[in-house]
Coordinates of C-alpha atoms in Angstrom, one line a residue:
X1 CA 7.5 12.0 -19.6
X2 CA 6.6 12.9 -22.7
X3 CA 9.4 13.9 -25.6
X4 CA 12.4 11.5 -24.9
X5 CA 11.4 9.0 -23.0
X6 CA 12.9 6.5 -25.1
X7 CA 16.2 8.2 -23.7
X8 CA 15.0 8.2 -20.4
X9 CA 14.3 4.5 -20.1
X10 CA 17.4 4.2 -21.4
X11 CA 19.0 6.0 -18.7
X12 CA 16.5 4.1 -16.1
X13 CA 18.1 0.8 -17.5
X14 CA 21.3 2.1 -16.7
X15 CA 20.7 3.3 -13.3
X16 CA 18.9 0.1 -12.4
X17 CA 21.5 -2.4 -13.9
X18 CA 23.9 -1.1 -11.5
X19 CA 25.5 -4.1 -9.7
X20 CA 24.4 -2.3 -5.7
X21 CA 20.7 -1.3 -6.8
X22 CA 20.2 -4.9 -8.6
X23 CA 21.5 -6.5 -5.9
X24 CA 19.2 -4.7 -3.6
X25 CA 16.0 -5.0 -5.7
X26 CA 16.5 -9.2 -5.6
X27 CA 17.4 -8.4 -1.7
X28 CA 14.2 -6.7 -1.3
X29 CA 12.5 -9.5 -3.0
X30 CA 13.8 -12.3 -1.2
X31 CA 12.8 -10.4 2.2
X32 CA 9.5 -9.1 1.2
X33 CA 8.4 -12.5 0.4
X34 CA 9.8 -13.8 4.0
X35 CA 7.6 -11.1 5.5
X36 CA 4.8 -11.6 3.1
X37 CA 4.9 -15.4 4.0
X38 CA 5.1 -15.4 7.9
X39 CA 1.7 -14.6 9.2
X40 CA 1.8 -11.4 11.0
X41 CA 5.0 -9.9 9.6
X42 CA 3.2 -7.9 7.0
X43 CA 4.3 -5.8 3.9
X44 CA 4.0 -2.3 6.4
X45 CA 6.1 -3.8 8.6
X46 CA 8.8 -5.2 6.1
X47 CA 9.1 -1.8 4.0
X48 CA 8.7 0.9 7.7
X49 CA 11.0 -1.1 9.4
X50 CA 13.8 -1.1 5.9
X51 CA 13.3 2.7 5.3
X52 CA 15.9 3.9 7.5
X53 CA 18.6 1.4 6.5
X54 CA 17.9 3.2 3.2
X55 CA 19.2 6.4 4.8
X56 CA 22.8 6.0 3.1
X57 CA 21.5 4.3 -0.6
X58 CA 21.8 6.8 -3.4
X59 CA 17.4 7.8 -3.7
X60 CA 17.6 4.6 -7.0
X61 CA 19.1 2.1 -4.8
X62 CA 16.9 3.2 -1.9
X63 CA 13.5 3.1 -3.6
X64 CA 14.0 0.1 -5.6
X65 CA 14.4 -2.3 -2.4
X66 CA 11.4 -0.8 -0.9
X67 CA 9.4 -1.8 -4.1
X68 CA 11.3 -5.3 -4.3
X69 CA 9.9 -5.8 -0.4
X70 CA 6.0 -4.3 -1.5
X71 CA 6.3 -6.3 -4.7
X72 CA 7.6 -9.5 -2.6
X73 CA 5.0 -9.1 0.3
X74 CA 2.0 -8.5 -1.7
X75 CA 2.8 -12.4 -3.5
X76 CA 4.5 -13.9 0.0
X77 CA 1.0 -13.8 1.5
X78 CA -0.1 -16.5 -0.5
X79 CA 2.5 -19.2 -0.1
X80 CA 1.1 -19.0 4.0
X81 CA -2.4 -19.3 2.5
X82 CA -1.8 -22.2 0.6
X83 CA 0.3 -24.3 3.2
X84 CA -0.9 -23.4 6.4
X85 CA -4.7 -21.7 5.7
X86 CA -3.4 -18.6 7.3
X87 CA -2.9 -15.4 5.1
X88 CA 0.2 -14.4 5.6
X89 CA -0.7 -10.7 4.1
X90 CA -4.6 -9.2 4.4
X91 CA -4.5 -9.7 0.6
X92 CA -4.0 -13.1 0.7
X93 CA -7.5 -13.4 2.3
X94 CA -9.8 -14.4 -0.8
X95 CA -6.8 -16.5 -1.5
X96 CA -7.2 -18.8 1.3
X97 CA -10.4 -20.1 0.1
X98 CA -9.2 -22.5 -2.9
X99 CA -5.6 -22.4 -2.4
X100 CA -5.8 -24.6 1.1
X101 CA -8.2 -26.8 0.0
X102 CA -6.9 -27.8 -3.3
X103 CA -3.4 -28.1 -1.5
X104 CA -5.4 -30.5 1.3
X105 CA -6.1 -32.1 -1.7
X106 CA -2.3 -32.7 -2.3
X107 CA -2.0 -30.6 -4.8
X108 CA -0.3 -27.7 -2.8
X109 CA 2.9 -27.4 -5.6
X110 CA 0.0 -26.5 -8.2
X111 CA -1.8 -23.9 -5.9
X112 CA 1.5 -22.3 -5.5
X113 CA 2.1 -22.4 -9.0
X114 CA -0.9 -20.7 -9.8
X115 CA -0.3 -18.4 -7.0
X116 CA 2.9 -17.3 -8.3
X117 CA 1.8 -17.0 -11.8
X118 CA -1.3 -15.4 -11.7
X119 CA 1.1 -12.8 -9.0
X120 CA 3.9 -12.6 -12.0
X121 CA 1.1 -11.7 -14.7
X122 CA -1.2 -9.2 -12.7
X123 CA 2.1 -7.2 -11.6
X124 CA 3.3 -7.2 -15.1
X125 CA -0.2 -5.8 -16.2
X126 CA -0.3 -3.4 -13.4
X127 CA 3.2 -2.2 -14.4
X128 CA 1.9 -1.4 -18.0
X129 CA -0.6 0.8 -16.8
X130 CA 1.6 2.3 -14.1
X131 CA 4.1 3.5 -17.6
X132 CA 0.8 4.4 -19.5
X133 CA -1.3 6.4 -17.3
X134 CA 0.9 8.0 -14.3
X135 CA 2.6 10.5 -16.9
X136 CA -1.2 11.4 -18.4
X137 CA -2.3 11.6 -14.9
X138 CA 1.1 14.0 -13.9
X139 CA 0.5 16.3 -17.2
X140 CA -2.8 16.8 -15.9
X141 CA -1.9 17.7 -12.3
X142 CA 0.7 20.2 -13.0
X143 CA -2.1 22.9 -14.5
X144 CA -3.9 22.3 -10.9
X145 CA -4.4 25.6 -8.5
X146 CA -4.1 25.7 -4.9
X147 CA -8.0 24.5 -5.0
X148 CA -7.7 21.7 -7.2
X149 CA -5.2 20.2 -4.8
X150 CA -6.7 20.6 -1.8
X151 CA -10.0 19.2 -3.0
X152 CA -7.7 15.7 -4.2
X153 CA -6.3 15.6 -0.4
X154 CA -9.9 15.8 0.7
X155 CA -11.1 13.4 -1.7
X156 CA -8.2 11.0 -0.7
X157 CA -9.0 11.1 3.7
X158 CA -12.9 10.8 2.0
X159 CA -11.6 7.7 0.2
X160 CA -9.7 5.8 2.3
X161 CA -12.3 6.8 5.4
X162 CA -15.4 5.1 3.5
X163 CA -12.9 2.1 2.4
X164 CA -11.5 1.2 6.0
X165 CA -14.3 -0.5 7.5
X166 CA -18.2 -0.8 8.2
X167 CA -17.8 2.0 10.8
X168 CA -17.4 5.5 8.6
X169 CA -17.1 7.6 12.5
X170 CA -13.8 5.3 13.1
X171 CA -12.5 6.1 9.8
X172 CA -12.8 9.8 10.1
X173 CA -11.8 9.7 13.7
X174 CA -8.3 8.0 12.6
X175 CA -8.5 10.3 9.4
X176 CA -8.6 13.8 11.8
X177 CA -6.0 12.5 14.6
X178 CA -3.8 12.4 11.5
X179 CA -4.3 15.5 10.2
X180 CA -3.6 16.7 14.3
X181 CA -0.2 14.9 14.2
X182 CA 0.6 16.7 11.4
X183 CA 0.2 20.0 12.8
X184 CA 2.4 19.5 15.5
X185 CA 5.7 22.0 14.9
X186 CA 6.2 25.5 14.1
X187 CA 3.8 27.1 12.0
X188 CA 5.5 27.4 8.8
X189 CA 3.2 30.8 7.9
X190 CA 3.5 32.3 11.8
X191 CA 6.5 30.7 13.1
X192 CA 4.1 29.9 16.1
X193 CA 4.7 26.9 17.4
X194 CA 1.2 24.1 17.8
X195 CA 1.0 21.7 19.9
X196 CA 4.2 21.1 21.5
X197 CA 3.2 20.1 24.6
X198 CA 6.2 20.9 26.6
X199 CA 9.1 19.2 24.3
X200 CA 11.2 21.4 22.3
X201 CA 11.8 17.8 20.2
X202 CA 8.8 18.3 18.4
X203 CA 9.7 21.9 17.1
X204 CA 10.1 20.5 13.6
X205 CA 7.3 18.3 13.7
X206 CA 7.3 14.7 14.6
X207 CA 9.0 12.4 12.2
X208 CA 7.4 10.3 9.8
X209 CA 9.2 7.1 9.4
X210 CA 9.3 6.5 13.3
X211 CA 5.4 7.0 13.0
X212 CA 5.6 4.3 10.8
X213 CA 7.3 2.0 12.1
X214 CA 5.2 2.4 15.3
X215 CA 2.1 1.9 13.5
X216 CA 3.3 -0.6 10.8
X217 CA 6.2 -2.6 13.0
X218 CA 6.0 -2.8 16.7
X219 CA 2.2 -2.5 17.0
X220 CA 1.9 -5.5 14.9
X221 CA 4.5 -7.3 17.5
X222 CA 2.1 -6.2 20.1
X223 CA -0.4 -7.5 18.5
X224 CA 0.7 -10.9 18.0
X225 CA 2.4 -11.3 21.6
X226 CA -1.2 -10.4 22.7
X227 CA -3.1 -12.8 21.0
X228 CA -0.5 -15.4 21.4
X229 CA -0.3 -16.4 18.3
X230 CA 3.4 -16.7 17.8
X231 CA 3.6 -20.7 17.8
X232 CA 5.5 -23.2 15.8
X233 CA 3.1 -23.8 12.4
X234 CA 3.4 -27.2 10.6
X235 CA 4.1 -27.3 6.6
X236 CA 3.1 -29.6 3.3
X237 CA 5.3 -31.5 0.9
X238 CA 5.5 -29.8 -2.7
X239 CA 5.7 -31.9 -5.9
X240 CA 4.8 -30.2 -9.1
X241 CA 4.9 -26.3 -9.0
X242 CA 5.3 -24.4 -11.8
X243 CA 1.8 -24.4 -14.3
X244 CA 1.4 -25.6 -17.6
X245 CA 0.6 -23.2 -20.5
X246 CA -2.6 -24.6 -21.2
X247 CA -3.9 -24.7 -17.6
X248 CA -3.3 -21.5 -17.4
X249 CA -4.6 -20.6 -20.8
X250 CA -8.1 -21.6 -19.9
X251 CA -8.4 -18.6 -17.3
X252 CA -7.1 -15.6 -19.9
X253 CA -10.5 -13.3 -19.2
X254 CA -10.1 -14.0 -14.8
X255 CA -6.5 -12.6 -15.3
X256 CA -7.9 -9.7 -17.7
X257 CA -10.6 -8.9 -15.1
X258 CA -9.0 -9.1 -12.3
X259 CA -6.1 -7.3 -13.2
X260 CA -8.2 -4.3 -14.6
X261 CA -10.2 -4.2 -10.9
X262 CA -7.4 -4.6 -9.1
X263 CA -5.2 -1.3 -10.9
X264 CA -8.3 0.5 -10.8
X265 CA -9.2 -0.3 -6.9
X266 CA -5.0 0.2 -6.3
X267 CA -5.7 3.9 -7.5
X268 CA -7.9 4.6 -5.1
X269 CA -6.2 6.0 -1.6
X270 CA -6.7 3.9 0.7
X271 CA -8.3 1.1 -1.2
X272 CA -5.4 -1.5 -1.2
X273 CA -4.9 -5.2 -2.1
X274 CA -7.3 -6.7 0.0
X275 CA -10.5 -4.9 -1.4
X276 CA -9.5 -5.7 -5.1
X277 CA -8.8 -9.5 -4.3
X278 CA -12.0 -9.3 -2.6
X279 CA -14.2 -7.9 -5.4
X280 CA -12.5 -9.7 -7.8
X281 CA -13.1 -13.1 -6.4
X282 CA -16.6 -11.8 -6.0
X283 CA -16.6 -11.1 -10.0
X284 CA -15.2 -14.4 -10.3
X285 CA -18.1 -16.1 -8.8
X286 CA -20.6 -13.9 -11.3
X287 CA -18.9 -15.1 -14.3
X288 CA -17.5 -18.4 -13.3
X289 CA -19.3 -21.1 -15.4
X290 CA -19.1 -23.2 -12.1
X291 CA -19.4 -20.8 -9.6
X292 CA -20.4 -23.2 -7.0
X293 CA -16.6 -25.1 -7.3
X294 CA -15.3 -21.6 -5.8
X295 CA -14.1 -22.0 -2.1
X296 CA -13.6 -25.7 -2.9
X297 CA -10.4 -25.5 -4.5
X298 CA -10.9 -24.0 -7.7
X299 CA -8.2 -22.6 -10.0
X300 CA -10.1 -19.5 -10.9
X301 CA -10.1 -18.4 -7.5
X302 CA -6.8 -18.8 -6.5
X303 CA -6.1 -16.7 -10.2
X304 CA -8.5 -14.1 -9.4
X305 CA -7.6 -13.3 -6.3
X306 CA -3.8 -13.1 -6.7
X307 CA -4.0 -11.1 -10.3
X308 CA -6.3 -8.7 -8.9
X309 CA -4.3 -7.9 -5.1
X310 CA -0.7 -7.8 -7.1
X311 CA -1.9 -5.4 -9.6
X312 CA -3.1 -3.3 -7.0
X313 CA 0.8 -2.7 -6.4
X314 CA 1.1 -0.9 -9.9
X315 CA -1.8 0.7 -9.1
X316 CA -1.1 2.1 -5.6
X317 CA 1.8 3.7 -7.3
X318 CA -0.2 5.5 -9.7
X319 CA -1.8 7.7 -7.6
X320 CA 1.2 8.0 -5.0
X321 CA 3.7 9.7 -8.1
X322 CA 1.6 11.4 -10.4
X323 CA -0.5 13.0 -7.2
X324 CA 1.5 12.4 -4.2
X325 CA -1.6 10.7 -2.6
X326 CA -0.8 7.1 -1.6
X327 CA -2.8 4.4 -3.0
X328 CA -2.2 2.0 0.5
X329 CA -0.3 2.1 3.1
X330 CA 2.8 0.8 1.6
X331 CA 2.5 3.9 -1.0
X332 CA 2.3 6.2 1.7
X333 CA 5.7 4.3 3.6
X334 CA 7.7 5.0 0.2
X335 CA 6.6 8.8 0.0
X336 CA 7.9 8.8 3.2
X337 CA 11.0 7.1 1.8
X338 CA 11.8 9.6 -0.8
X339 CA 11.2 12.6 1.2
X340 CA 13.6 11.4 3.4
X341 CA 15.8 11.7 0.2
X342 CA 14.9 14.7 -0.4
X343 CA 11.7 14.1 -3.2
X344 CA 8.7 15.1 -3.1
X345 CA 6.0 12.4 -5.1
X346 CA 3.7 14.4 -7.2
X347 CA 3.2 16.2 -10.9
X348 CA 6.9 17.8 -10.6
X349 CA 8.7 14.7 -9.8
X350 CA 8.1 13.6 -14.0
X351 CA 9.6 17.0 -14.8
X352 CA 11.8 17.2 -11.8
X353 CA 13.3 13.5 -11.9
X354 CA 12.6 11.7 -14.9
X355 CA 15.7 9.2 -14.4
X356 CA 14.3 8.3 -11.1
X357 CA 10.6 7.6 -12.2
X358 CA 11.7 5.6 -15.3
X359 CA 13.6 3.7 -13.1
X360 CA 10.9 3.1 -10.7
X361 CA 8.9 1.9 -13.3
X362 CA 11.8 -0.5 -14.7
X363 CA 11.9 -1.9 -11.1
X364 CA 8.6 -2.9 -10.5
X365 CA 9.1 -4.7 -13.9
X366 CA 12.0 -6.5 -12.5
X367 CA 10.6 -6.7 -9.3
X368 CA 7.6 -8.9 -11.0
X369 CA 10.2 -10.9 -12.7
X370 CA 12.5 -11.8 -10.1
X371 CA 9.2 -12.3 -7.7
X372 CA 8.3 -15.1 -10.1
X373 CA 11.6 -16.9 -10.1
X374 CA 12.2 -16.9 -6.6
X375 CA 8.4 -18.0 -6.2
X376 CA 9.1 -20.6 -8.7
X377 CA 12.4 -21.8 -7.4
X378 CA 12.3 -21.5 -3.6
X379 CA 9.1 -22.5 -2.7
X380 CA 10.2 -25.0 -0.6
X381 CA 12.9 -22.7 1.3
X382 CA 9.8 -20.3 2.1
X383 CA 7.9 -23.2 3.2
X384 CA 10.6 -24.1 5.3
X385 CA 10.6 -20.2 6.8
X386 CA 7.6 -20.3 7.6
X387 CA 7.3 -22.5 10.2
X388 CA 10.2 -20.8 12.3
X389 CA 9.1 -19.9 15.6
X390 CA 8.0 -16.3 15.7
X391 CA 9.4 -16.4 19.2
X392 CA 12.7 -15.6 17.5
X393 CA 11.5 -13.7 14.7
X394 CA 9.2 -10.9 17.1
X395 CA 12.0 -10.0 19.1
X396 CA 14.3 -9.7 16.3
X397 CA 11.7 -7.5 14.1
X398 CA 11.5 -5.0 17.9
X399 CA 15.4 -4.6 17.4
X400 CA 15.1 -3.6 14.0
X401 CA 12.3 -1.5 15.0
X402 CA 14.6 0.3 17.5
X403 CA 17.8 0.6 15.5
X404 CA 15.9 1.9 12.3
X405 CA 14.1 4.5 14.5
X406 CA 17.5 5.8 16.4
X407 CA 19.2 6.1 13.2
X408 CA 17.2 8.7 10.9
X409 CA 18.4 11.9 13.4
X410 CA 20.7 9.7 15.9
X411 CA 18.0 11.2 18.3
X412 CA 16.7 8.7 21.4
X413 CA 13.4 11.1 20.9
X414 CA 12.6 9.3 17.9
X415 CA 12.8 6.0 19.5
X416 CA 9.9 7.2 21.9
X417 CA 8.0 8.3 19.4
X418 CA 8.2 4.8 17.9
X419 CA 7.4 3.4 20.9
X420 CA 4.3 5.6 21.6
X421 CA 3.1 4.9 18.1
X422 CA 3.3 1.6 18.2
X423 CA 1.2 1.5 21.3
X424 CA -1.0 3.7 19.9
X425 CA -1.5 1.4 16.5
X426 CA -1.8 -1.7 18.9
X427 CA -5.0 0.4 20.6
X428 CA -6.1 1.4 17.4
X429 CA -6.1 -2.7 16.5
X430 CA -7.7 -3.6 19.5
X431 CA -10.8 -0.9 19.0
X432 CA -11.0 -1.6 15.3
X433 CA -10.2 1.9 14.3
X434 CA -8.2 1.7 10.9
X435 CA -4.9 3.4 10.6
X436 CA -4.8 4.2 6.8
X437 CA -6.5 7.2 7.8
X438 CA -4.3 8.3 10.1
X439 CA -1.1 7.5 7.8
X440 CA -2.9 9.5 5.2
X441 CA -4.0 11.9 7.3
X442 CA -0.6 12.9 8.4
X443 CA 0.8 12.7 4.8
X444 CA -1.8 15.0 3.1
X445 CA -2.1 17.3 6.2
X446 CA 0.2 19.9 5.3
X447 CA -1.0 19.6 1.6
X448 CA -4.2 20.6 2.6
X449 CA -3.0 23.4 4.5
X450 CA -0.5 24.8 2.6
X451 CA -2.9 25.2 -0.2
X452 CA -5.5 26.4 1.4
X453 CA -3.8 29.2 2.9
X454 CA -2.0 29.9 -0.5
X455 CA -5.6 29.9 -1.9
X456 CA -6.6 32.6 0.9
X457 CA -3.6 34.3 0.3
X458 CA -4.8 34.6 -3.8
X459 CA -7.9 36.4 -2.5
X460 CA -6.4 38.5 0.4
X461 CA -7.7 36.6 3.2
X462 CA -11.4 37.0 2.2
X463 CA -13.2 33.7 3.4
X464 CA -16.0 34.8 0.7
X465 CA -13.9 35.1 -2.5
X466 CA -11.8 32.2 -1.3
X467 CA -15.3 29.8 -1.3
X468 CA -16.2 31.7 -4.4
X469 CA -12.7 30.3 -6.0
X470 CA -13.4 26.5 -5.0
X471 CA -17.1 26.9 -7.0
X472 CA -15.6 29.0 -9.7
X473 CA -13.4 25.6 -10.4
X474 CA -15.3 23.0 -11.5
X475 CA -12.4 20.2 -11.1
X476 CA -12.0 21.2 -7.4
X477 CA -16.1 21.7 -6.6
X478 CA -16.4 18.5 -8.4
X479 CA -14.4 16.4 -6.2
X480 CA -15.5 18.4 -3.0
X481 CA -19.5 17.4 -4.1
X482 CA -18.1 13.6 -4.7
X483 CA -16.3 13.6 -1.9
X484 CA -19.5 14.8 0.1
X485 CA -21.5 11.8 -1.8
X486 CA -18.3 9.3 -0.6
X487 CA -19.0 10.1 3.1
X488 CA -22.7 10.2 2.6
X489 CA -23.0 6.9 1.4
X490 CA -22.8 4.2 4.1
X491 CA -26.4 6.4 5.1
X492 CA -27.6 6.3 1.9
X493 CA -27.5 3.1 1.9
X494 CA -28.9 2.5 5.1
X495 CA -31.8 4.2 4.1
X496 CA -32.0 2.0 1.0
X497 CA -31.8 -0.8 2.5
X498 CA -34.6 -0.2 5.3
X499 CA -37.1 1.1 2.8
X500 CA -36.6 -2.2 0.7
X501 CA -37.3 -4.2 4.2
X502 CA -40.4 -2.3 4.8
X503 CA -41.0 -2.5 1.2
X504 CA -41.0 -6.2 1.4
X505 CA -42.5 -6.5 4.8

């Protein structure tokens, strides 16, 4: 942002201080940590199912609810976690382990406390490098060529493929039915339309947010009317809940750490909170100078796991404005949020909208803040939420579902589509197949082929001197080679590992 920017926070300030896009960001909060806090109503969910209520928000207003929900979600997980052993988010996992016991213990005011305060710092931290390295990274970007960014969008399906799960072929699979979506529509270069099978509805492609919400929203109902796990859940007494200085004092290198892994894993497409919180309790465990007290209710744990999955959040959003390449699925619901109003993420939005990005980056500072109060303060209202009955709370969530879908294009089409997605994310549950992939690969889909055709178009159509441009770049040929090594890996490995078993046999 360069020249000015004290001016343009200034301006962000003032957009943000506005009595409708405050009001909204504490809103967004307060509902993100329902939905983080009530297993199975997940931070996807919470933001697909808000974005088109945001239709009529000025782009501010819009963005800086959908970043109070991600923000709230992301820390909601962990009040589940602690009361009921049941991560209320897949981030909150590694936080299950010392948070339930200790609170078993009846110490479950303190877990929370540590909870919420190792959330508060590591999205404060995250937020700091968000400001610092998003405009480097944007500067950067905006001297890329048509090759340079279709090597990123490879790099990114590569990514979040590998990252998805122990089965690479699933990954991809998801990754390629993505970029298939995607193409469905008139060909913007031939006006020939793909893929239309038979529905003049799909002439401008199929629309994004009623993917989402399919995938994100009702799938997730599916999921847990299937399993049956929608039944009344039981909740602890709190005493005690905000931390002492001191106690938290002790742990100043866990939330250092952990913070730094968890921006840094954020970045990554496709990488998201669980993974950091994951490697970071893992870290933990090798530094820890009791690492056998972890899993048994330690404090460390519960600190390295929340630091590291809520600066993932700051992190995430790294990637998605300076590149326009989600870091997680939440990311790549709020690009999907802001091209609905009309902005495109990427190395022109700094130039393009400063106001708005200094704004953004003010609200997830706020967002932290007010995260920590509410965590502080109503702690025992969200322990009372979540042991509603999801027997009201699924049905209610399909309504929403509906109504948000209808009312992007007033168009019943869209509703089907939201339908059919959401059957399609419940079959891509039930056969493990990860849907990051798909999400990303229906993002960076026309990113890959815009450029690619532009880049053909730079050497006439010659397949030859258009290869010959990729390895004449040494940014893009890099990131093709490493994206290459990404996908080769899980073999490599294998290989590794049975030559060590014969080694030893």
């Amino acid at each position: 942002m360069g020249p000015g920017s004290f001016d343009l926070y200034t301006l962000g300030w003032s957009l943000v201080l506005q009595p409708m896009p405050l009001v909204l960001l504490v809103a967004g909060v307060f509902l993100g940590i329902v939905f983080g806090a009530m297993p199975g109503l997940t931070a996807n969910m919470g933001v697909a199912i808000l974005v088109p209520f945001t239709y009529a928000l000025s782009p501010t207003a819009a963005i800086l609810m959908l970043i109070g929900v991600y923000c709230g979600a992301v820390y909601g997980g962990s009040i589940s976690a602690t009361l009921i052993n049941i991560p209320g988010t897949p981030a909150a996992l590694m936080t299950v382990f010392d948070a339930y016991p200790m609170a078993q213990r009846g110490e479950a005011g303190r877990a929370l406390g540590l909870a919420t305060t190792a959330s508060f710092i590591g999205g404060l931290l995250s937020v700091v490098a968000l400001a610092v390295f998003a405009p480097v990274i944007a500067r950067t970007a905006s001297t890329f060529r048509s090759q340079e960014y279709f090597a990123f969008a490879v790099l990114g399906l590569s990514v979040v493929a590998y990252v998805s799960g122990s089965n690479l072929v699933r990954g991809l699979a998801s990754g390629l039915f993505g970029l298939f979506v995607a193409c469905i529509g008139v060909d913007l270069a031939t006006g020939y339309p793909r893929f239309l099978m038979g529905m003049p509805n799909l002439l401008s492609g199929v629309e994004f947010v009623p993917i989402l919400i399919g995938l994100f929203g009702l799938s997730e109902v599916l999921e847990q009317v299937y399993s049956g796990s929608y039944k009344k859940t039981p909740t602890q007494k709190l005493q005690r809940i905000l931390p002492s200085i001191q106690e938290f004092a002790t742990h100043v290198w866990t939330v250092i750490r952990s913070a730094i892994i968890g921006v840094f894993i954020g970045a990554l497409p496709g990488a998201g909170a669980t993974i950091a919180a994951i490697v970071a309790y893992g870290q933990q465990k090798r530094f820890s100078k009791n690492p056998d007290e972890l899993g048994k209710g330690a404090p460390d744990g519960i600190i390295a796991a929340e630091t590291a999955n809520n600066a993932c959040t700051g992190g995430a959003m790294i990637t998605m404005l300076s590149l326009g390449i989600p870091g997680d699925s939440v990311t790549a619901i709020l690009i999907g949020a802001l091209i609905l109003h009309g902005i495109r993420p990427g190395p022109l939005l700094f130039s393009q909208e400063p106001a708005l990005v200094s704004s953004i980056f003010i609200g997830m500072f706020l967002a932290n803040c007010v995260m920590f109060v509410l965590g502080i303060c109503g702690a025992r209202l969200f322990a009372r939420l979540i042991s509603l009955s999801k027997a009201i709370l699924l049905p209610t969530v399909v309504v929403l579902a509906a109504v948000g879908a209808y009312a992007i294009r007033n168009n019943p089409f869209d509703v089907g589509v939201m339908i059919t997605f959401g059957f399609v994310g419940f079959l891509m549950e039930r056969l493990s197949i990860p849907k990051a992939p798909m999400v990303l690969g229906i993002i960076l889909g026309p990113l890959m082929e815009v450029n690619l055709r532009r880049a053909f178009q730079l050497n006439r159509g010659s397949y030859w001197a258009t290869v010959n441009s990729f390895v004449k770049s040494p940014t893009a040929l890099g990131i093709l080679i490493f994206s290459i090594v990404i996908l080769l890996l899980p073999w490599l490995q294998r290989r590794l590992a049975g030559r060590k078993h014969l080694g030893s046999a």
